[in-house]
XYZ file of C-alpha atoms in Angstrom:
703
model
C 48.592 76.934 -67.229
C 51.358 74.971 -65.537
C 50.003 72.984 -62.539
C 52.881 74.264 -60.503
C 51.947 77.903 -61.019
C 50.758 79.785 -57.986
C 47.493 80.736 -59.705
C 45.388 78.201 -61.590
C 42.981 79.181 -64.427
C 40.439 81.739 -63.366
C 43.000 83.793 -61.473
C 42.589 81.819 -58.240
C 45.833 81.018 -56.323
C 46.950 77.406 -56.142
C 46.434 76.418 -52.434
C 49.121 73.722 -52.722
C 51.647 75.815 -54.596
C 53.685 76.641 -51.498
C 53.232 73.335 -49.651
C 56.665 71.813 -48.938
C 55.459 68.218 -49.446
C 55.165 66.936 -52.985
C 51.517 66.512 -54.051
C 50.104 65.057 -57.255
C 46.790 63.545 -58.346
C 46.214 60.542 -60.603
C 43.009 59.781 -62.408
C 41.410 56.335 -62.372
C 43.621 55.246 -65.281
C 46.742 56.245 -63.324
C 47.471 59.403 -65.360
C 48.830 62.578 -63.835
C 46.036 65.134 -63.395
C 47.786 67.644 -61.123
C 51.252 68.351 -59.644
C 52.405 71.094 -57.290
C 55.808 72.747 -57.528
C 57.347 70.470 -54.854
C 56.253 67.394 -56.852
C 57.915 68.718 -60.005
C 61.144 69.194 -58.086
C 61.154 65.739 -56.415
C 60.090 63.885 -59.589
C 62.635 65.812 -61.642
C 60.174 66.597 -64.446
C 58.024 69.544 -65.394
C 54.266 69.420 -65.172
C 53.981 69.792 -68.993
C 55.898 66.529 -69.372
C 53.688 64.573 -66.979
C 50.101 65.852 -67.151
C 47.975 63.348 -69.032
C 50.691 60.678 -69.017
C 50.479 57.379 -67.110
C 52.666 57.326 -64.033
C 53.922 53.869 -65.009
C 54.902 55.122 -68.448
C 56.634 58.179 -67.054
C 58.435 56.146 -64.377
C 58.791 52.535 -65.549
C 60.515 51.469 -62.318
C 57.139 51.793 -60.564
C 55.704 48.872 -62.499
C 55.059 45.961 -60.137
C 56.342 47.962 -57.198
C 54.870 48.484 -53.727
C 53.793 51.968 -54.817
C 51.716 50.619 -57.726
C 50.153 47.935 -55.542
C 49.202 50.434 -52.801
C 47.706 52.827 -55.398
C 45.523 50.090 -56.883
C 44.303 49.051 -53.401
C 43.308 52.644 -52.565
C 41.361 52.945 -55.837
C 39.800 49.550 -55.217
C 38.567 49.860 -51.620
C 38.574 53.649 -51.143
C 40.771 53.465 -48.019
C 43.916 55.622 -47.668
C 47.352 54.041 -47.416
C 50.672 55.208 -45.885
C 54.015 53.481 -46.506
C 57.738 53.967 -47.045
C 59.080 53.200 -50.503
C 62.596 52.722 -51.854
C 62.875 54.047 -55.431
C 65.769 52.185 -57.037
C 66.590 54.538 -59.938
C 67.388 57.334 -57.462
C 68.424 54.957 -54.621
C 66.396 56.994 -52.161
C 63.666 56.383 -49.587
C 60.351 58.200 -49.742
C 57.412 58.413 -47.366
C 54.154 58.121 -49.355
C 50.528 58.744 -48.400
C 47.752 57.887 -50.894
C 44.174 59.157 -50.427
C 41.099 58.161 -52.484
C 39.797 60.896 -54.767
C 36.530 61.065 -56.734
C 38.563 61.048 -59.915
C 41.278 58.623 -58.817
C 43.746 59.243 -55.966
C 45.789 62.043 -54.407
C 49.396 61.314 -53.493
C 51.565 63.138 -50.925
C 55.209 62.126 -50.678
C 58.458 63.400 -49.241
C 62.130 62.440 -49.377
C 63.102 60.714 -46.088
C 66.300 59.131 -47.289
C 68.586 60.966 -44.834
C 66.307 60.257 -41.887
C 65.791 56.611 -42.888
C 69.481 55.935 -43.293
C 70.199 57.756 -39.996
C 67.645 55.561 -38.231
C 69.167 52.437 -39.742
C 72.608 53.532 -38.656
C 71.318 54.233 -35.149
C 69.585 50.861 -35.007
C 72.791 49.178 -36.069
C 74.649 50.988 -33.289
C 71.995 49.934 -30.782
C 72.308 46.313 -31.947
C 76.039 46.504 -31.467
C 75.665 48.048 -28.008
C 73.032 45.470 -27.079
C 75.446 42.707 -28.025
C 78.012 44.304 -25.731
C 75.443 44.597 -22.928
C 74.632 40.897 -23.183
C 78.283 40.088 -22.504
C 78.195 41.973 -19.194
C 77.427 39.863 -16.103
C 75.648 42.627 -14.155
C 72.205 44.115 -14.849
C 72.738 46.794 -17.495
C 70.516 49.102 -19.534
C 71.048 51.390 -22.515
C 69.210 54.689 -22.138
C 68.529 57.203 -24.896
C 69.014 60.984 -24.623
C 65.332 61.292 -23.732
C 65.939 59.085 -20.694
C 63.966 56.126 -22.075
C 65.252 52.554 -22.032
C 66.464 51.486 -25.473
C 67.840 48.070 -24.577
C 68.557 45.820 -21.570
C 70.663 42.737 -21.066
C 69.522 39.357 -19.801
C 70.909 40.014 -16.313
C 68.640 43.052 -15.932
C 65.480 41.050 -16.604
C 66.491 37.875 -14.756
C 68.485 38.977 -11.698
C 65.654 40.289 -9.511
C 67.767 39.869 -6.361
C 70.139 42.620 -7.450
C 67.608 45.363 -8.097
C 64.558 46.500 -6.153
C 61.574 44.232 -6.692
C 59.515 47.268 -7.610
C 61.837 48.042 -10.546
C 61.582 44.713 -12.323
C 60.252 43.945 -14.799
C 60.495 47.110 -16.874
C 59.656 47.472 -20.546
C 61.620 49.006 -23.408
C 60.577 52.602 -23.911
C 59.940 53.264 -20.233
C 61.590 56.241 -18.601
C 64.630 54.895 -16.718
C 64.490 57.452 -13.928
C 60.777 56.755 -13.440
C 61.522 53.044 -13.268
C 64.182 53.621 -10.615
C 61.831 55.798 -8.539
C 59.904 52.614 -7.692
C 62.830 51.242 -5.737
C 64.469 54.300 -4.144
C 63.391 56.719 -1.464
C 62.714 60.278 -2.733
C 66.005 61.720 -1.463
C 68.171 59.078 -3.166
C 66.082 59.285 -6.329
C 66.633 63.064 -6.436
C 70.401 62.482 -6.238
C 70.143 59.936 -9.052
C 68.236 62.414 -11.240
C 70.801 65.172 -10.575
C 73.711 62.861 -11.413
C 72.169 61.545 -14.637
C 71.170 64.904 -16.104
C 74.620 65.915 -17.463
C 75.115 62.451 -18.970
C 71.776 62.471 -20.789
C 72.278 66.015 -22.129
C 73.167 66.135 -25.839
C 76.728 67.336 -26.578
C 75.786 70.355 -28.685
C 79.411 71.335 -29.206
C 80.049 68.038 -30.959
C 82.873 67.102 -28.643
C 83.910 63.522 -28.054
C 84.477 63.692 -24.302
C 83.191 60.709 -22.331
C 81.195 61.382 -19.227
C 81.012 58.909 -16.341
C 79.229 58.888 -12.992
C 79.201 56.489 -10.043
C 76.546 56.315 -7.337
C 75.627 53.900 -4.537
C 71.942 53.478 -3.713
C 70.044 51.689 -0.967
C 66.864 49.920 -1.947
C 63.584 50.631 -0.278
C 62.970 48.882 3.075
C 66.743 48.378 3.393
C 66.704 45.186 1.288
C 70.144 45.802 -0.168
C 72.580 48.136 -1.926
C 73.781 48.439 -5.503
C 76.530 50.502 -7.102
C 75.492 52.323 -10.252
C 78.080 53.067 -12.960
C 76.842 55.239 -15.829
C 78.823 56.073 -18.998
C 77.767 58.264 -21.905
C 78.768 56.416 -25.054
C 78.187 58.988 -27.805
C 77.474 62.624 -28.535
C 73.788 61.830 -28.983
C 73.496 61.324 -25.239
C 73.022 57.536 -25.085
C 74.120 56.195 -21.726
C 75.032 52.688 -20.564
C 74.173 52.075 -16.890
C 75.473 49.037 -14.989
C 74.055 48.006 -11.590
C 76.437 46.057 -9.361
C 75.111 44.376 -6.215
C 77.317 45.531 -3.308
C 74.979 44.509 -0.495
C 77.419 42.072 1.100
C 80.300 44.552 1.022
C 78.167 47.343 2.510
C 76.808 45.103 5.248
C 80.268 43.836 6.122
C 81.533 47.414 6.387
C 78.518 48.477 8.459
C 78.990 45.495 10.775
C 82.642 46.387 11.332
C 81.765 50.032 11.988
C 79.034 48.942 14.394
C 81.401 46.721 16.367
C 83.918 49.538 16.742
C 81.250 51.755 18.320
C 79.304 49.256 20.424
C 79.757 47.142 23.514
C 80.240 43.437 22.762
C 78.375 42.257 25.866
C 75.188 44.339 25.728
C 75.099 45.659 22.171
C 74.732 49.201 23.510
C 76.836 52.125 22.225
C 80.235 52.163 23.941
C 82.163 55.082 25.402
C 83.542 56.196 22.042
C 80.117 56.227 20.411
C 78.549 57.986 23.429
C 81.126 60.765 23.249
C 80.527 61.035 19.518
C 76.738 61.354 19.954
C 77.122 63.777 22.858
C 79.529 65.943 20.870
C 77.058 66.073 17.956
C 74.254 67.086 20.314
C 76.353 69.831 21.914
C 77.478 71.194 18.540
C 74.022 71.165 16.910
C 72.914 74.543 15.587
C 69.411 74.052 17.006
C 70.769 72.742 20.277
C 68.304 72.581 23.140
C 68.852 71.516 26.718
C 70.269 68.035 27.123
C 71.682 65.879 29.877
C 73.842 62.874 30.646
C 72.639 60.498 33.355
C 75.311 58.164 34.683
C 74.144 55.031 36.483
C 76.460 52.970 38.637
C 75.117 49.667 39.974
C 75.375 49.589 43.758
C 77.431 46.712 45.135
C 77.761 44.992 41.756
C 81.350 43.914 42.403
C 80.178 41.860 45.364
C 77.476 40.237 43.234
C 79.955 39.536 40.452
C 82.549 38.071 42.796
C 80.087 35.894 44.699
C 77.960 34.581 41.818
C 80.566 34.515 39.050
C 81.239 36.532 35.931
C 78.813 34.506 33.792
C 75.845 35.519 35.959
C 77.310 39.012 36.278
C 77.411 39.357 32.490
C 73.805 38.183 32.196
C 72.764 40.704 34.846
C 74.412 43.491 32.861
C 72.515 42.398 29.746
C 69.243 42.391 31.692
C 69.937 45.876 33.078
C 70.730 47.115 29.559
C 67.436 45.682 28.299
C 65.346 47.294 31.030
C 67.024 50.676 30.601
C 66.484 50.584 26.839
C 62.785 49.924 27.347
C 62.386 52.744 29.877
C 64.078 55.668 28.116
C 62.191 58.177 26.005
C 62.073 57.932 22.203
C 65.197 59.545 20.739
C 67.345 59.096 23.860
C 70.343 56.742 23.982
C 71.594 54.220 26.532
C 75.323 53.431 26.463
C 77.607 51.206 28.514
C 80.890 52.762 29.584
C 82.290 49.502 30.840
C 82.112 47.549 34.089
C 78.802 48.285 35.817
C 78.385 51.840 34.544
C 75.681 52.931 32.099
C 74.961 56.394 30.695
C 71.763 57.820 29.215
C 72.033 60.686 26.727
C 68.750 62.594 27.068
C 67.918 65.184 24.406
C 65.854 68.309 25.113
C 66.064 67.683 28.838
C 66.416 70.417 31.452
C 67.290 69.914 35.122
C 63.752 69.214 36.234
C 63.151 66.742 33.418
C 66.571 65.168 34.042
C 65.635 64.513 37.687
C 62.267 63.113 36.584
C 63.989 60.799 34.125
C 66.416 59.669 36.839
C 63.510 58.737 39.132
C 61.940 56.903 36.241
C 65.148 54.947 35.642
C 65.197 53.980 39.300
C 61.967 52.063 38.714
C 63.985 49.740 36.473
C 65.450 48.309 39.666
C 62.160 48.062 41.596
C 61.867 44.377 40.744
C 64.793 41.976 41.242
C 66.587 40.440 38.267
C 66.211 36.734 37.618
C 69.070 34.721 36.103
C 68.128 31.061 35.830
C 67.101 29.982 39.319
C 68.799 32.949 40.992
C 66.999 36.198 41.879
C 69.251 39.213 42.351
C 68.072 42.602 43.732
C 69.947 45.597 42.361
C 69.914 49.357 42.881
C 71.733 52.158 41.107
C 73.176 55.533 42.009
C 72.415 58.117 39.311
C 74.241 61.340 38.560
C 72.618 63.916 36.307
C 74.631 66.550 34.421
C 72.657 69.117 32.438
C 74.492 70.777 29.558
C 75.148 74.423 30.333
C 75.382 76.925 27.434
C 79.145 77.234 27.816
C 79.709 73.454 27.720
C 80.701 72.321 24.213
C 82.976 69.410 25.045
C 81.485 65.926 25.452
C 84.262 64.829 27.827
C 83.469 67.832 30.042
C 79.781 66.896 30.322
C 80.619 63.243 30.929
C 82.992 64.290 33.704
C 80.193 66.340 35.298
C 77.884 63.329 35.202
C 80.562 61.137 36.747
C 81.069 63.634 39.600
C 77.298 63.789 40.204
C 77.096 60.004 40.247
C 79.922 59.810 42.805
C 78.050 62.318 45.013
C 74.900 60.195 44.741
C 76.819 57.092 45.727
C 78.498 58.912 48.616
C 75.154 60.092 49.994
C 73.954 56.565 50.638
C 73.547 54.835 47.269
C 70.278 54.301 45.430
C 70.183 58.083 45.131
C 69.880 60.737 42.439
C 72.226 63.720 42.425
C 72.364 66.759 40.125
C 75.741 68.215 39.234
C 74.726 71.866 38.729
C 74.532 73.735 42.059
C 72.053 76.233 40.568
C 69.610 73.413 39.863
C 70.075 71.637 43.175
C 66.996 73.263 44.730
C 64.753 72.010 41.912
C 66.178 68.524 42.244
C 65.767 68.682 46.029
C 62.102 69.633 45.568
C 61.482 66.698 43.264
C 63.138 64.418 45.776
C 60.903 65.869 48.485
C 57.822 65.374 46.339
C 58.770 61.802 45.551
C 59.375 61.108 49.231
C 56.217 62.809 50.478
C 54.024 61.200 47.862
C 55.114 57.862 49.231
C 54.183 59.118 52.717
C 51.344 61.312 53.940
C 51.060 63.796 51.058
C 47.943 62.079 49.708
C 46.078 63.234 52.819
C 46.977 66.821 51.911
C 45.427 66.691 48.429
C 42.298 68.710 47.686
C 40.026 68.943 44.651
C 38.829 72.052 42.829
C 36.003 71.867 40.292
C 35.704 73.861 37.068
C 32.250 74.163 35.446
C 31.585 72.721 31.975
C 28.795 74.677 30.227
C 26.404 73.803 27.405
C 26.789 76.303 24.581
C 23.211 75.978 23.298
C 21.474 76.788 26.595
C 24.243 78.172 28.777
C 23.336 75.665 31.498
C 25.940 73.901 33.619
C 26.418 70.385 32.275
C 29.155 69.142 34.608
C 32.498 69.852 36.238
C 36.115 68.814 35.744
C 37.958 67.685 38.876
C 41.390 69.342 39.251
C 43.656 68.071 42.033
C 45.730 70.469 44.193
C 48.265 69.902 46.983
C 47.756 71.851 50.192
C 51.431 71.799 51.113
C 52.032 72.501 54.834
C 54.872 74.964 54.134
C 54.395 76.123 50.524
C 50.623 76.552 50.516
C 48.277 75.480 47.714
C 50.305 73.984 44.862
C 49.032 73.513 41.271
C 49.217 70.026 39.732
C 52.207 70.748 37.468
C 54.441 71.098 40.537
C 53.967 67.504 41.704
C 51.976 65.310 39.290
C 54.942 64.779 36.939
C 56.883 63.274 39.845
C 53.853 61.170 40.744
C 53.746 59.957 37.143
C 57.427 59.022 37.094
C 57.372 57.267 40.472
C 54.082 55.458 39.910
C 52.351 57.324 42.747
C 49.862 58.675 40.226
C 47.880 55.436 40.558
C 47.021 55.761 44.285
C 46.360 59.493 43.713
C 43.915 58.715 40.877
C 42.311 55.973 42.974
C 41.755 58.494 45.777
C 40.499 61.089 43.293
C 37.927 58.672 41.843
C 36.541 57.895 45.287
C 36.453 61.567 46.343
C 34.859 62.956 43.169
C 32.199 60.247 42.706
C 31.221 60.679 46.368
C 30.929 64.432 45.896
C 28.925 64.109 42.637
C 26.483 61.708 44.346
C 26.172 64.128 47.256
C 25.348 67.045 44.907
C 22.826 64.909 43.035
C 21.057 64.185 46.335
C 20.810 67.950 46.815
C 19.215 68.403 43.388
C 22.324 69.321 41.394
C 22.993 66.555 38.839
C 26.390 67.160 37.235
C 28.652 64.955 35.169
C 31.993 64.478 36.898
C 35.131 64.503 34.688
C 38.286 62.917 36.139
C 41.715 62.807 34.463
C 43.315 59.370 34.051
C 47.042 58.633 33.570
C 48.626 56.233 31.106
C 50.205 54.537 34.115
C 46.784 53.313 35.145
C 46.401 51.441 31.858
C 49.719 49.655 32.291
C 48.861 48.740 35.915
C 45.550 47.294 34.630
C 43.658 48.294 37.801
C 41.621 51.128 36.255
C 38.466 49.069 35.632
C 38.466 47.722 39.178
C 39.202 51.142 40.728
C 36.343 52.777 38.805
C 33.900 50.005 39.732
C 34.793 50.299 43.402
C 34.401 54.095 43.380
C 30.983 53.907 41.684
C 29.742 51.154 43.981
C 30.853 52.965 47.132
C 29.414 56.331 46.059
C 26.248 55.147 44.375
C 26.869 57.515 41.436
C 25.343 56.267 38.143
C 28.079 55.201 35.732
C 26.903 57.562 32.983
C 27.584 60.514 35.270
C 31.328 59.756 35.316
C 33.620 60.934 32.485
C 37.185 59.646 32.338
C 39.536 62.066 30.566
C 42.783 60.890 29.005
C 45.279 62.646 26.761
C 46.272 61.711 23.213
C 49.772 60.937 24.470
C 48.573 58.513 27.141
C 46.562 56.601 24.531
C 49.465 56.513 22.072
C 51.773 54.803 24.598
C 49.743 51.578 24.505
C 46.603 51.972 22.361
C 45.608 48.304 22.475
C 45.715 48.064 26.268
C 43.890 51.409 26.582
C 41.179 50.349 24.125
C 40.551 47.065 25.947
C 40.066 48.716 29.347
C 38.070 51.660 28.018
C 35.744 49.309 26.147
C 34.964 47.487 29.399
C 34.286 50.791 31.173
C 32.117 52.026 28.314
C 30.132 48.784 28.398
C 28.753 49.573 31.839
C 28.052 53.221 31.084
C 31.161 55.230 31.945
C 31.878 57.990 29.430
C 35.337 58.488 27.886
C 36.825 61.814 26.733
C 40.058 62.677 24.928
C 41.600 65.669 26.721
C 43.916 68.324 25.229
C 43.134 67.280 21.643
C 45.607 68.956 19.297
C 48.676 68.740 21.547
C 49.633 65.143 20.720
C 50.683 63.408 17.523
C 48.445 60.370 17.552
C 46.751 59.104 14.427
C 43.139 60.250 14.073
C 42.224 56.776 12.845
C 43.792 55.288 15.966
C 42.191 57.919 18.205
C 38.665 57.511 16.899
C 38.934 53.721 17.021
C 38.667 54.106 20.813
C 35.242 54.048 22.499
C 35.251 57.799 23.152
C 32.172 59.967 23.546
C 33.749 63.393 24.033
C 36.647 65.310 22.454
C 38.102 68.216 24.433
C 39.696 70.754 22.075
C 42.841 72.213 23.621
C 43.134 75.979 24.078
C 46.205 75.966 21.789
C 43.967 75.114 18.820
C 41.617 77.882 19.873
C 44.514 80.343 19.910
C 45.739 79.078 16.522
C 42.287 79.485 15.009
C 42.090 83.013 16.419
C 45.440 83.916 14.814
C 44.941 82.250 11.437
C 41.286 82.736 10.593
C 40.625 86.309 9.489
C 36.975 87.094 8.905
C 35.904 83.484 9.368
C 37.061 82.484 12.814
C 34.893 79.371 12.895
C 36.456 77.692 9.860
C 39.332 75.951 11.639
C 37.324 74.766 14.628
C 34.320 73.999 12.446
C 36.267 71.312 10.605
C 37.165 69.584 13.873
C 33.659 69.880 15.285
C 32.160 68.615 12.033
C 34.358 65.526 12.190
C 33.387 64.766 15.794
C 29.702 65.263 15.044
C 29.926 62.856 12.106
C 31.306 60.253 14.491
C 28.681 60.951 17.152
C 31.227 62.512 19.532
C 30.523 65.584 21.680
C 33.033 68.453 21.515
C 34.233 70.546 24.455
C 36.196 73.763 23.872
C 38.751 74.457 26.617
C 40.366 77.766 27.588
C 37.431 80.128 26.985
C 38.810 83.348 28.440
C 37.281 86.149 26.331
C 33.891 86.914 24.747
C 35.586 86.495 21.348
C 36.604 82.940 22.312
C 32.994 82.245 23.255
C 31.681 83.658 19.984
C 34.207 81.619 18.018
C 33.371 78.242 19.534
C 29.627 78.844 19.327
C 29.982 79.719 15.643
C 32.018 76.541 15.106
C 29.187 74.465 16.596
C 30.940 73.156 19.731
C 28.623 71.421 22.183
C 30.279 72.400 25.467
C 32.903 74.813 26.785
C 34.909 75.614 29.890
C 37.306 78.369 30.857
C 37.795 81.291 33.201
C 35.234 83.409 31.348
C 32.570 80.838 32.202
C 33.766 79.806 35.661
C 37.003 79.438 37.645
C 38.032 76.185 39.343
C 36.666 76.321 42.897
C 36.572 74.186 46.068
C 33.608 71.857 46.505
C 32.004 73.956 49.222
C 31.841 76.976 46.898
C 30.282 75.240 43.911
C 26.669 75.101 45.123
C 26.574 78.805 46.099
C 28.095 79.660 42.727
C 25.422 77.654 40.894
C 22.655 79.378 42.850
C 24.078 82.796 41.962
C 24.123 81.823 38.285
C 20.531 80.623 38.461
C 19.449 83.840 40.151
C 21.114 85.769 37.320
C 19.052 83.890 34.712
C 20.793 80.524 34.567
C 22.503 81.160 31.205
C 26.264 81.341 31.849
C 27.021 82.048 28.167
C 24.580 84.945 28.006
C 26.109 86.465 31.111
C 29.614 86.144 29.667
C 28.647 87.417 26.208
C 26.864 90.441 27.636
C 29.951 91.438 29.607
C 28.207 90.992 32.925
C 30.518 89.222 35.351
C 29.811 85.533 35.876
C 30.076 84.794 39.597
C 33.471 83.161 40.111
C 35.001 81.354 43.059
C 38.351 79.834 43.923
């Protein structure tokens, strides 16, 4: 039988007869013992000519060759070998694998001449391109069609100042786009990927067109800019990419553009830039309410003329600095020229515009000091709220200018709203601000809302809620006047009064056998004034209420304004027993790590989270709240669910494991004189407020 036949003796098929690789076996004396059909074809001889003959005799060129040496080593140590071999008689390259065999060795080999010569040609091209790269002064890389770095020049590896520090060093074989992702933000990197894709794509049509692409990128952290120039150099998809440092040019251009749009004296945006920003805000597709507030310094010309322009210029810089510190995040202060400043306030309606104007007036509460000279200043402020039909920035600026002139005409140091339809709201805020500085504090009253334990249904404490018994308008809720108190700083004397009133009342109830924790809301303003610790101490000393019966509630937002100052003061209060609670949790954007670093003992979950959990959780309404409660419990913090208004709300928060709850289902806010009768009615009904609410029996409510 011929070894190349598909069936060997015995009628069994040859398993290697159809294998594309050439296979033959040599015995221990180096004689052919088997060949498949592919081996006959590659060796150029029939099996009958070779079987039983020595391979060296049949192919004399193998004598002393690498192939003979590798074969003898395999027979000697029994370990397989793999190598590439150039056979001179045919001038071709072969890939050879030799495996030990009980009777000698098995050899698999294939013709790789085309591939080998193609690789050598490619390597020669790469060497040529690398030589060209080395002649280029800027950091340059050669990238293959698979996107991996084939070669780099010396500038790439040595000039770390030109490329992002995270990019260098990079190794040959690394993915270029992955390397560049270390130094670019995701948006710029996505643009780089999109631009490089057509260059790296193989030219299947075989065309010789050259593709080029230019792109400017900013490094991470704003450390500099480079201009990227990429060129595809062949149909295989190899691309040369040069990186030119253009940081100085970009910064020079940015500096020139900045100067054109900003005031030389104060560094604030100038009139042109203000109009540009205002126009963008008015044209925005998601446009919300916005306003321009124009401030004109009262009597500044007299100051400038009497003290000199040098001091006048310094005063303007000081005013610019104070205004910039006082505005809200996202708003803009600009200088129109002379002694006029404008604030562009985003998302600001008439009421908020008036509040912001009062807040800006506090900038001038303290005189300005220039060297040894102290100069008091005031400002007249005009507020123009953007109406839906207003799309022109000049129009809105003209409205603000007219409102400012009206403010100045009415006596200076005034605030005036342009829109007649909003004048009543502005007038009310002015009245509130004026009255709060006068006798309004004597008209404040406190209502108390019960806080109930969810495990027993017993009343654990109350939250103090301030109201204004206005002589003409009747009982006013806190949202009608506390925002003005916050802006004008009157919130501090109000809170001071509230602390004295509520601790006195809690001590009085305790003497009558009703021991309730008293929760009082605290403003961020109190932290900045740094009188909170003293005010709390005084209230506790005067009332005789134990410190652990007082709970100070503060919002996430108030903590976020100055977390360090808040933490310092709260730590002192906590040290002598006062409890601290975070109110309205879920409405702010503070970091949880920052929040729980504070010495808090209670977390009040806002009703908005309760509503969200009710909407989202289907069939497992405790899952959302349970995660929050689980976190607080891990940290040893009590949880209070706010806004319990339905039996379903009550069931939800109990299932989530909340400790306490409050809401209209469990008890309305009520005056102090109604609280004790309400408690007695609850006790007569069994004392379990939750059971009463869950059963549908009305919980006695006052207020």
